[in-house]
Short mmCIF file of C-alpha atoms in Angstrom, two decimals:
data_model
loop_
_atom_site.label_atom_id
_atom_site.label_comp_id
_atom_site.label_asym_id
_atom_site.label_seq_id
_atom_site.Cartn_x
_atom_site.Cartn_y
_atom_site.Cartn_z
CA MET A 1 -1.45 -16.96 -6.65
CA THR A 2 -3.69 -17.01 -3.63
CA ASP A 3 -2.94 -13.63 -2.19
CA PRO A 4 -2.06 -10.91 -4.76
CA ILE A 5 -1.91 -8.19 -2.10
CA ALA A 6 0.86 -9.98 -0.27
CA ASP A 7 2.69 -10.47 -3.49
CA TYR A 8 2.38 -6.70 -4.19
CA LEU A 9 3.79 -5.77 -0.78
CA THR A 10 6.53 -8.46 -1.06
CA ARG A 11 7.70 -6.92 -4.43
CA LEU A 12 7.75 -3.52 -2.92
CA ARG A 13 9.58 -4.75 0.15
CA ASN A 14 12.25 -6.69 -1.99
CA ALA A 15 12.77 -3.81 -4.38
CA ILE A 16 13.40 -1.53 -1.26
CA LYS A 17 15.90 -3.87 0.33
CA ALA A 18 17.74 -4.13 -3.08
CA LYS A 19 17.57 -0.31 -3.46
CA HIS A 20 15.86 -0.43 -6.71
CA ARG A 21 14.50 2.75 -8.34
CA ILE A 22 11.53 1.17 -10.11
CA VAL A 23 9.66 -1.97 -9.48
CA GLU A 24 7.26 -3.55 -11.98
CA MET A 25 4.28 -5.99 -11.24
CA PRO A 26 1.05 -7.26 -12.58
CA ALA A 27 -1.93 -4.94 -12.29
CA SER A 28 -5.39 -5.41 -10.82
CA ASN A 29 -7.94 -2.68 -9.78
CA LEU A 30 -7.14 -3.24 -6.05
CA LYS A 31 -3.38 -2.95 -6.70
CA LYS A 32 -3.93 0.32 -8.66
CA GLU A 33 -5.99 1.68 -5.79
CA LEU A 34 -3.33 0.75 -3.33
CA THR A 35 -0.65 2.43 -5.51
CA LYS A 36 -2.71 5.65 -5.61
CA VAL A 37 -3.02 5.74 -1.76
CA LEU A 38 0.70 5.18 -1.36
CA HIS A 39 1.39 8.01 -3.89
CA GLU A 40 -1.07 10.45 -2.21
CA LYS A 41 0.57 9.90 1.19
CA GLY A 42 4.11 10.45 -0.17
CA TYR A 43 5.44 6.82 0.30
CA ILE A 44 6.19 6.39 -3.48
CA GLN A 45 7.59 9.00 -5.85
CA ASN A 46 5.46 8.17 -8.98
CA TYR A 47 3.53 5.33 -10.73
CA LYS A 48 2.44 4.38 -14.23
CA PHE A 49 -0.14 2.02 -15.34
CA ASP A 50 0.61 0.23 -18.58
CA ASN A 51 -2.21 -1.49 -20.37
CA ASN A 52 0.06 -3.18 -23.12
CA THR A 53 -0.94 -6.71 -22.09
CA VAL A 54 -4.23 -8.26 -21.19
CA GLN A 55 -3.78 -7.77 -17.43
CA GLY A 56 -1.66 -4.68 -17.64
CA THR A 57 1.35 -3.75 -15.33
CA ILE A 58 2.10 -1.23 -12.74
CA LYS A 59 5.41 0.56 -12.69
CA ILE A 60 6.30 2.21 -9.36
CA ALA A 61 9.13 4.66 -8.91
CA LEU A 62 10.29 4.35 -5.19
CA LYS A 63 11.13 7.35 -3.07
CA TYR A 64 14.38 7.51 -1.30
CA ASN A 65 15.94 10.29 1.02
CA PRO A 66 18.76 11.84 -1.09
CA LEU A 67 21.18 12.27 1.83
CA SER A 68 20.69 9.17 3.84
CA LYS A 69 19.52 6.83 1.02
CA GLN A 70 16.69 5.63 3.31
CA SER A 71 13.41 4.61 1.73
CA ALA A 72 10.25 6.60 2.52
CA ILE A 73 8.77 3.08 3.42
CA VAL A 74 10.26 1.50 6.48
CA LYS A 75 7.81 -1.39 6.93
CA LEU A 76 4.95 -2.95 5.02
CA GLU A 77 2.91 -5.32 6.95
CA ARG A 78 -0.03 -7.47 5.70
CA ILE A 79 -2.94 -7.67 8.15
CA SER A 80 -5.98 -9.23 6.55
CA LYS A 81 -5.16 -12.51 4.93
CA PRO A 82 -7.13 -14.85 2.78
CA GLY A 83 -7.22 -17.45 5.61
CA LEU A 84 -8.10 -14.94 8.35
CA ARG A 85 -9.80 -11.70 7.22
CA LYS A 86 -9.60 -8.70 9.62
CA TYR A 87 -12.51 -6.36 9.63
CA THR A 88 -12.94 -3.27 11.89
CA GLY A 89 -15.77 -0.98 12.72
CA ALA A 90 -15.56 2.83 12.55
CA GLU A 91 -15.12 3.01 16.44
CA GLU A 92 -12.09 0.78 16.59
CA LEU A 93 -10.05 1.76 13.63
CA PRO A 94 -6.28 1.09 14.22
CA ARG A 95 -3.69 3.81 14.76
CA VAL A 96 -0.36 2.88 13.19
CA LEU A 97 2.73 4.12 15.19
CA ASN A 98 0.45 6.53 17.09
CA GLY A 99 -0.65 8.21 13.91
CA LEU A 100 2.70 8.43 12.11
CA GLY A 101 1.97 5.41 9.83
CA ILE A 102 -1.09 4.56 7.89
CA ALA A 103 -3.43 1.53 7.80
CA ILE A 104 -4.99 0.99 4.33
CA LEU A 105 -8.63 -0.26 4.47
CA SER A 106 -10.93 -1.71 1.78
CA THR A 107 -14.29 -0.02 2.51
CA SER A 108 -17.59 0.66 0.71
CA LYS A 109 -16.24 4.03 -0.25
CA GLY A 110 -13.05 2.38 -1.88
CA VAL A 111 -9.60 1.82 -0.69
CA ILE A 112 -8.79 4.66 1.84
CA THR A 113 -6.52 5.33 4.90
CA ASP A 114 -7.57 4.95 8.40
CA LYS A 115 -7.59 8.79 8.91
CA GLU A 116 -10.07 9.13 5.95
CA ALA A 117 -12.18 6.21 7.35
CA ARG A 118 -12.42 8.04 10.70
CA GLN A 119 -13.55 11.30 8.98
CA LEU A 120 -16.26 9.38 7.01
CA ASN A 121 -17.07 7.17 10.14
CA ILE A 122 -16.93 3.89 8.26
CA GLY A 123 -15.03 0.64 8.85
CA GLY A 124 -13.80 -2.04 6.52
CA GLU A 125 -11.16 -4.69 5.99
CA VAL A 126 -7.76 -3.66 7.15
CA LEU A 127 -5.48 -4.62 4.24
CA CYS A 128 -2.08 -3.49 5.46
CA TYR A 129 -0.01 -1.14 7.72
CA VAL A 130 2.59 1.17 6.19
CA TYR A 131 5.26 3.14 7.89
#
């Protein structure tokens, strides 16, 4: 697998389209940090890290609106790819949907959102957009 982050986002996207409650995928430290950010910002309901295998797995409980059955995640978009990395400085951090969505960045302070990066005045690699 050349792009584990794209695989992570695709598994989430496919589970949302199929209206699954739980999605399971192989774990890595970066995927764990992405999962924590999505949970903190309210895009997923809950998560659990299982270390029963060498690599471990992540189980993610997806969040849906009880009335309309719409997912909390409308779109997941991969920005920085292995073939073309996208880095941004603190001055030109992206605003997703005019502040309604989040951009997830990999920085020297760890995996954080664009709003947190603005407060810390740091840039980094733009991993994905979520809204």
